[in-house]
Amino acid sequence: GESVGLHLPTLSVQEGDNSIINCAYSNSASDYFIWYKQESGKGPQFIIDIRSNMDKRQGQRVTVLLNKTVKHLSLQIAATQPGDSAVYFCAENTPHNAGNMLTFGGGTRLMVKP
Amino acid sequence: GAGVSQSPRYKVAKRGQDVALRCDPISGHVSLFWYQQALGQGPEFLTYFQNEAQLDKSGLPSDRFFAERPEGSVSTLKIQRTQQEDSAVYLCASSSQGSYSNQPQHFGDGTRLSIL
């Protein structure tokens, strides 16, 4: 299938290493943040979320850190596996008109070397 | 359980033709969203429904784009008189709660639209 993100920033890591993907968000009114993983030919897949009243949240092999002072998010993946290879997007959830809308960052391609 | 389902997966149309893209959200989900994703970029918001009500259509790029969700479940995105710049992946997402709730949006695999 057609690749997602042909010209995206790329992070290349060795299998088994930890990965850190960073994201800057733009709207100080955003109160909820989500990380998505997108494989080629598929839709974004929910990984983990965090609300603005938290600064850290852990899932299975993943951790999200939120620094509201500098409007920065990061996604940490422990013991990265080949199946983690994909494009990763952060999204900020912002009150907009009659509801919320997600605004996506530009994405980072993660490549895992066996 | 079934996720968000979109059809067709691929659509090729000639410039000037009308197209209709279908989204079946997760059963019971109140909110439904449409996004447009250009190659190499993140999805961009088009429109939002809460049940059958279209509460926000500020992201629709022109009046050639029209979306509906008449019974609060299945939604259709229609593009009239397609142009080459309409070529993109159209993604549908749904979430379980309504306006202003902080719940994750779950995406379908999209329809890849190519306009010749």
PDB file of C-alpha atoms in Angstrom, chain B residues 8-54:
ATOM      1  CA  PRO B   8     -15.069   1.829  -0.333  1.00  0.00           C
ATOM      2  CA  ARG B   9     -11.415   1.415   0.640  1.00  0.00           C
ATOM      3  CA  TYR B  10     -10.317   2.857  -2.679  1.00  0.00           C
ATOM      4  CA  LYS B  11     -12.191   5.123  -5.066  1.00  0.00           C
ATOM      5  CA  VAL B  12     -11.001   6.406  -8.423  1.00  0.00           C
ATOM      6  CA  ALA B  13     -13.091   9.053 -10.131  1.00  0.00           C
ATOM      7  CA  LYS B  14     -12.734  11.392 -13.060  1.00  0.00           C
ATOM      8  CA  ARG B  15     -12.577  15.102 -12.415  1.00  0.00           C
ATOM      9  CA  GLY B  16     -16.085  16.502 -12.261  1.00  0.00           C
ATOM     10  CA  GLN B  17     -17.756  13.331 -11.015  1.00  0.00           C
ATOM     11  CA  ASP B  18     -19.585  13.103  -7.705  1.00  0.00           C
ATOM     12  CA  VAL B  19     -18.458  10.609  -5.063  1.00  0.00           C
ATOM     13  CA  ALA B  20     -19.975   9.276  -1.843  1.00  0.00           C
ATOM     14  CA  LEU B  21     -17.929   7.806   0.995  1.00  0.00           C
ATOM     15  CA  ARG B  22     -19.533   5.761   3.748  1.00  0.00           C
ATOM     16  CA  CYS B  23     -18.688   5.411   7.444  1.00  0.00           C
ATOM     17  CA  ASP B  24     -20.107   2.890   9.907  1.00  0.00           C
ATOM     18  CA  PRO B  25     -19.058   4.035  13.390  1.00  0.00           C
ATOM     19  CA  ILE B  26     -18.655   1.825  16.433  1.00  0.00           C
ATOM     20  CA  SER B  27     -22.137   0.820  17.572  1.00  0.00           C
ATOM     21  CA  GLY B  28     -23.566   3.219  20.115  1.00  0.00           C
ATOM     22  CA  HIS B  29     -20.973   5.923  19.594  1.00  0.00           C
ATOM     23  CA  VAL B  30     -22.510   9.353  19.861  1.00  0.00           C
ATOM     24  CA  SER B  31     -19.850  11.416  18.119  1.00  0.00           C
ATOM     25  CA  LEU B  32     -18.656  10.997  14.543  1.00  0.00           C
ATOM     26  CA  PHE B  33     -15.889  12.917  12.832  1.00  0.00           C
ATOM     27  CA  TRP B  34     -14.557  13.171   9.294  1.00  0.00           C
ATOM     28  CA  TYR B  35     -10.925  14.018   8.557  1.00  0.00           C
ATOM     29  CA  GLN B  36      -8.914  14.490   5.387  1.00  0.00           C
ATOM     30  CA  GLN B  37      -5.334  13.222   5.250  1.00  0.00           C
ATOM     31  CA  ALA B  38      -2.977  14.334   2.503  1.00  0.00           C
ATOM     32  CA  LEU B  39       0.104  12.265   1.760  1.00  0.00           C
ATOM     33  CA  GLY B  40       2.814  12.841   4.337  1.00  0.00           C
ATOM     34  CA  GLN B  41       0.642  14.861   6.679  1.00  0.00           C
ATOM     35  CA  GLY B  42      -1.535  14.355   9.710  1.00  0.00           C
ATOM     36  CA  PRO B  43      -5.306  14.173   9.420  1.00  0.00           C
ATOM     37  CA  GLU B  44      -7.176  17.487   9.243  1.00  0.00           C
ATOM     38  CA  PHE B  45     -10.632  18.009  10.706  1.00  0.00           C
ATOM     39  CA  LEU B  46     -13.548  18.351   8.305  1.00  0.00           C
ATOM     40  CA  THR B  47     -16.801  18.007  10.245  1.00  0.00           C
ATOM     41  CA  TYR B  48     -18.376  16.658  13.447  1.00  0.00           C
ATOM     42  CA  PHE B  49     -21.732  15.050  14.276  1.00  0.00           C
ATOM     43  CA  GLN B  50     -23.309  14.432  17.633  1.00  0.00           C
ATOM     44  CA  ASN B  51     -25.948  11.824  16.903  1.00  0.00           C
ATOM     45  CA  GLU B  52     -27.728  13.112  13.769  1.00  0.00           C
ATOM     46  CA  ALA B  53     -26.860  16.767  14.337  1.00  0.00           C
ATOM     47  CA  GLN B  54     -23.966  18.242  12.392  1.00  0.00           C
TER      48      GLN B  54
END
